[in-house]
Amino acid sequence: MDQEKKTEGVLSTASLERISEQLREQGVDISKIVDLSAYLNDKLTAEALQNASFDNLENSAAFGLMEHLIPLLDEKSKTTLFSKVIEGELDWHYLRIMMPYITYLRWHIESAYLEGALPAEVMTWLNEAIADEARNWTEDM
C-alpha cells in the first residue's frame, strides 16, 4: 500500500521515454532530465511532463515546463531553442527565460539584433544576464 501511494502520480519510464522522443523530434534532448526525474522521483516535474503537449513548444503548458527545464538542458538543446526563435518557430519572449543560460551565444544574439531579427529588449536581457554572471563569478571568489 505504501509503495502504491509513493508511485501514484509519477510517470512510468515508458511515458518519460515517449515524451523524450517527442521533444527529440523538436531538436530538444531532455534525456538527462528524464533520467534525473526518474532518479529523484520528482512528482512536480513528472506531473508537468505528463500534462504538457510537445507538438508545439508555444502552448502555455509547454512554455511553463520549458521554463522549469531550461536550466537543466544541454548546450545543444538550448542552442536549438535559440535557433527556433531566430527562425520564427518560437516567440522571441522565450529568450527572457533562456538568457541566463545562453550567454555563451552572446555574439549570435548581438548579430541577430543587428540584423533586425530580435528587438532591443533582448539586448537588455543579455546585458543583465552577463552582469549577473559576472557578479556571481566575483562573489564565488
PDB file of C-alpha atoms in Angstrom:
ATOM      1  CA  MET A   1       0.000   0.000   0.000  1.00  0.00           C
ATOM      2  CA  ASP A   2       2.778   2.463   0.915  1.00  0.00           C
ATOM      3  CA  GLN A   3       4.553   1.662  -2.359  1.00  0.00           C
ATOM      4  CA  GLU A   4       1.339   2.368  -4.305  1.00  0.00           C
ATOM      5  CA  LYS A   5       0.996   5.801  -2.677  1.00  0.00           C
ATOM      6  CA  LYS A   6       4.664   6.530  -3.301  1.00  0.00           C
ATOM      7  CA  THR A   7       4.390   5.898  -7.078  1.00  0.00           C
ATOM      8  CA  GLU A   8       0.926   7.425  -7.534  1.00  0.00           C
ATOM      9  CA  GLY A   9       1.074  10.381  -9.920  1.00  0.00           C
ATOM     10  CA  VAL A  10       4.587   9.564 -11.150  1.00  0.00           C
ATOM     11  CA  LEU A  11       5.210   8.928 -14.836  1.00  0.00           C
ATOM     12  CA  SER A  12       6.290   5.483 -15.860  1.00  0.00           C
ATOM     13  CA  THR A  13       9.635   5.045 -17.550  1.00  0.00           C
ATOM     14  CA  ALA A  14       7.833   4.277 -20.804  1.00  0.00           C
ATOM     15  CA  SER A  15       5.877   7.566 -20.623  1.00  0.00           C
ATOM     16  CA  LEU A  16       9.045   9.536 -19.920  1.00  0.00           C
ATOM     17  CA  GLU A  17      10.804   7.914 -22.847  1.00  0.00           C
ATOM     18  CA  ARG A  18       7.852   8.719 -25.145  1.00  0.00           C
ATOM     19  CA  ILE A  19       7.913  12.387 -24.115  1.00  0.00           C
ATOM     20  CA  SER A  20      11.668  12.492 -24.538  1.00  0.00           C
ATOM     21  CA  GLU A  21      11.279  11.110 -28.061  1.00  0.00           C
ATOM     22  CA  GLN A  22       8.643  13.745 -28.916  1.00  0.00           C
ATOM     23  CA  LEU A  23      10.944  16.522 -27.751  1.00  0.00           C
ATOM     24  CA  ARG A  24      13.916  14.981 -29.552  1.00  0.00           C
ATOM     25  CA  GLU A  25      11.893  15.356 -32.754  1.00  0.00           C
ATOM     26  CA  GLN A  26      11.716  19.087 -31.919  1.00  0.00           C
ATOM     27  CA  GLY A  27      15.507  19.189 -31.527  1.00  0.00           C
ATOM     28  CA  VAL A  28      15.459  19.243 -27.725  1.00  0.00           C
ATOM     29  CA  ASP A  29      17.193  16.482 -25.794  1.00  0.00           C
ATOM     30  CA  ILE A  30      15.770  16.025 -22.301  1.00  0.00           C
ATOM     31  CA  SER A  31      17.169  12.556 -21.709  1.00  0.00           C
ATOM     32  CA  LYS A  32      19.307  13.801 -18.808  1.00  0.00           C
ATOM     33  CA  ILE A  33      16.269  15.474 -17.294  1.00  0.00           C
ATOM     34  CA  VAL A  34      14.210  12.332 -17.703  1.00  0.00           C
ATOM     35  CA  ASP A  35      16.972  10.360 -16.012  1.00  0.00           C
ATOM     36  CA  LEU A  36      17.172  12.888 -13.188  1.00  0.00           C
ATOM     37  CA  SER A  37      13.399  12.928 -12.758  1.00  0.00           C
ATOM     38  CA  ALA A  38      13.289   9.152 -12.585  1.00  0.00           C
ATOM     39  CA  TYR A  39      16.215   9.104 -10.164  1.00  0.00           C
ATOM     40  CA  LEU A  40      14.723  11.694  -7.816  1.00  0.00           C
ATOM     41  CA  ASN A  41      11.118  10.584  -8.381  1.00  0.00           C
ATOM     42  CA  ASP A  42      10.201  14.258  -8.691  1.00  0.00           C
ATOM     43  CA  LYS A  43       6.399  14.322  -8.691  1.00  0.00           C
ATOM     44  CA  LEU A  44       6.144  18.014  -9.732  1.00  0.00           C
ATOM     45  CA  THR A  45       8.312  17.517 -12.810  1.00  0.00           C
ATOM     46  CA  ALA A  46       6.570  14.264 -13.617  1.00  0.00           C
ATOM     47  CA  GLU A  47       3.113  15.879 -13.464  1.00  0.00           C
ATOM     48  CA  ALA A  48       4.232  18.811 -15.611  1.00  0.00           C
ATOM     49  CA  LEU A  49       5.702  16.472 -18.206  1.00  0.00           C
ATOM     50  CA  GLN A  50       2.586  14.347 -18.219  1.00  0.00           C
ATOM     51  CA  ASN A  51       0.252  17.318 -18.736  1.00  0.00           C
ATOM     52  CA  ALA A  52       2.283  19.135 -21.401  1.00  0.00           C
ATOM     53  CA  SER A  53       1.980  18.643 -25.137  1.00  0.00           C
ATOM     54  CA  PHE A  54       5.179  18.955 -27.115  1.00  0.00           C
ATOM     55  CA  ASP A  55       3.717  19.065 -30.591  1.00  0.00           C
ATOM     56  CA  ASN A  56       4.172  22.825 -30.327  1.00  0.00           C
ATOM     57  CA  LEU A  57       6.508  24.490 -27.815  1.00  0.00           C
ATOM     58  CA  GLU A  58       4.429  27.695 -27.983  1.00  0.00           C
ATOM     59  CA  ASN A  59       1.495  26.495 -25.866  1.00  0.00           C
ATOM     60  CA  SER A  60       1.404  27.707 -22.271  1.00  0.00           C
ATOM     61  CA  ALA A  61       1.847  24.282 -20.659  1.00  0.00           C
ATOM     62  CA  ALA A  62       4.943  23.540 -22.734  1.00  0.00           C
ATOM     63  CA  PHE A  63       6.292  27.072 -22.157  1.00  0.00           C
ATOM     64  CA  GLY A  64       5.879  26.724 -18.393  1.00  0.00           C
ATOM     65  CA  LEU A  65       7.537  23.346 -18.407  1.00  0.00           C
ATOM     66  CA  MET A  66      10.394  24.558 -20.587  1.00  0.00           C
ATOM     67  CA  GLU A  67      10.910  27.460 -18.183  1.00  0.00           C
ATOM     68  CA  HIS A  68      11.358  24.832 -15.474  1.00  0.00           C
ATOM     69  CA  LEU A  69      13.647  22.660 -17.615  1.00  0.00           C
ATOM     70  CA  ILE A  70      15.857  25.146 -19.498  1.00  0.00           C
ATOM     71  CA  PRO A  71      18.464  25.381 -16.731  1.00  0.00           C
ATOM     72  CA  LEU A  72      18.931  21.626 -16.998  1.00  0.00           C
ATOM     73  CA  LEU A  73      19.179  21.354 -20.794  1.00  0.00           C
ATOM     74  CA  ASP A  74      22.471  20.717 -22.515  1.00  0.00           C
ATOM     75  CA  GLU A  75      24.036  23.385 -24.736  1.00  0.00           C
ATOM     76  CA  LYS A  76      22.861  21.708 -27.940  1.00  0.00           C
ATOM     77  CA  SER A  77      19.226  21.802 -26.798  1.00  0.00           C
ATOM     78  CA  LYS A  78      19.470  25.428 -25.667  1.00  0.00           C
ATOM     79  CA  THR A  79      21.103  26.339 -28.974  1.00  0.00           C
ATOM     80  CA  THR A  80      18.311  24.511 -30.820  1.00  0.00           C
ATOM     81  CA  LEU A  81      15.703  26.547 -28.934  1.00  0.00           C
ATOM     82  CA  PHE A  82      17.619  29.745 -29.737  1.00  0.00           C
ATOM     83  CA  SER A  83      17.666  28.758 -33.415  1.00  0.00           C
ATOM     84  CA  LYS A  84      13.907  28.182 -33.323  1.00  0.00           C
ATOM     85  CA  VAL A  85      13.474  31.735 -32.014  1.00  0.00           C
ATOM     86  CA  ILE A  86      15.686  33.180 -34.767  1.00  0.00           C
ATOM     87  CA  GLU A  87      13.838  31.167 -37.422  1.00  0.00           C
ATOM     88  CA  GLY A  88      10.493  32.406 -36.085  1.00  0.00           C
ATOM     89  CA  GLU A  89       9.326  28.991 -34.882  1.00  0.00           C
ATOM     90  CA  LEU A  90       9.273  30.175 -31.249  1.00  0.00           C
ATOM     91  CA  ASP A  91       8.258  33.545 -29.864  1.00  0.00           C
ATOM     92  CA  TRP A  92      11.252  35.735 -29.020  1.00  0.00           C
ATOM     93  CA  HIS A  93       9.978  36.006 -25.424  1.00  0.00           C
ATOM     94  CA  TYR A  94      11.433  32.520 -24.872  1.00  0.00           C
ATOM     95  CA  LEU A  95      14.793  34.292 -24.732  1.00  0.00           C
ATOM     96  CA  ARG A  96      13.792  36.004 -21.479  1.00  0.00           C
ATOM     97  CA  ILE A  97      13.746  32.718 -19.600  1.00  0.00           C
ATOM     98  CA  MET A  98      16.720  31.361 -21.521  1.00  0.00           C
ATOM     99  CA  MET A  99      19.049  34.361 -21.269  1.00  0.00           C
ATOM    100  CA  PRO A 100      20.804  33.472 -18.000  1.00  0.00           C
ATOM    101  CA  TYR A 101      21.730  30.118 -19.553  1.00  0.00           C
ATOM    102  CA  ILE A 102      22.720  31.189 -23.083  1.00  0.00           C
ATOM    103  CA  THR A 103      25.217  33.994 -22.565  1.00  0.00           C
ATOM    104  CA  TYR A 104      27.688  31.782 -24.450  1.00  0.00           C
ATOM    105  CA  LEU A 105      25.598  32.734 -27.521  1.00  0.00           C
ATOM    106  CA  ARG A 106      26.316  36.418 -26.945  1.00  0.00           C
ATOM    107  CA  TRP A 107      27.766  37.069 -30.409  1.00  0.00           C
ATOM    108  CA  HIS A 108      24.876  35.270 -32.110  1.00  0.00           C
ATOM    109  CA  ILE A 109      22.324  37.235 -30.092  1.00  0.00           C
ATOM    110  CA  GLU A 110      24.046  40.529 -30.900  1.00  0.00           C
ATOM    111  CA  SER A 111      24.264  39.627 -34.580  1.00  0.00           C
ATOM    112  CA  ALA A 112      20.578  38.702 -34.685  1.00  0.00           C
ATOM    113  CA  TYR A 113      19.741  42.034 -33.089  1.00  0.00           C
ATOM    114  CA  LEU A 114      21.894  43.965 -35.566  1.00  0.00           C
ATOM    115  CA  GLU A 115      20.216  42.113 -38.444  1.00  0.00           C
ATOM    116  CA  GLY A 116      16.796  43.101 -37.086  1.00  0.00           C
ATOM    117  CA  ALA A 117      15.775  39.575 -36.116  1.00  0.00           C
ATOM    118  CA  LEU A 118      15.461  40.481 -32.422  1.00  0.00           C
ATOM    119  CA  PRO A 119      14.109  43.585 -30.667  1.00  0.00           C
ATOM    120  CA  ALA A 120      16.237  45.856 -28.443  1.00  0.00           C
ATOM    121  CA  GLU A 121      14.620  44.376 -25.336  1.00  0.00           C
ATOM    122  CA  VAL A 122      16.600  41.189 -25.923  1.00  0.00           C
ATOM    123  CA  MET A 123      19.844  43.166 -25.700  1.00  0.00           C
ATOM    124  CA  THR A 124      18.736  44.485 -22.306  1.00  0.00           C
ATOM    125  CA  TRP A 125      18.128  40.909 -21.166  1.00  0.00           C
ATOM    126  CA  LEU A 126      21.536  39.860 -22.480  1.00  0.00           C
ATOM    127  CA  ASN A 127      23.322  42.708 -20.701  1.00  0.00           C
ATOM    128  CA  GLU A 128      21.508  41.898 -17.443  1.00  0.00           C
ATOM    129  CA  ALA A 129      22.412  38.211 -17.741  1.00  0.00           C
ATOM    130  CA  ILE A 130      26.074  39.000 -18.424  1.00  0.00           C
ATOM    131  CA  ALA A 131      26.169  41.413 -15.457  1.00  0.00           C
ATOM    132  CA  ASP A 132      24.558  38.786 -13.191  1.00  0.00           C
ATOM    133  CA  GLU A 133      27.006  36.176 -14.418  1.00  0.00           C
ATOM    134  CA  ALA A 134      29.971  38.465 -13.672  1.00  0.00           C
ATOM    135  CA  ARG A 135      28.536  39.336 -10.254  1.00  0.00           C
ATOM    136  CA  ASN A 136      28.037  35.679  -9.396  1.00  0.00           C
ATOM    137  CA  TRP A 137      31.508  34.838 -10.611  1.00  0.00           C
ATOM    138  CA  THR A 138      33.162  37.502  -8.440  1.00  0.00           C
ATOM    139  CA  GLU A 139      31.039  36.537  -5.407  1.00  0.00           C
ATOM    140  CA  ASP A 140      32.315  32.975  -5.707  1.00  0.00           C
ATOM    141  CA  MET A 141      35.932  34.142  -5.431  1.00  0.00           C
TER     142      MET A 141
END
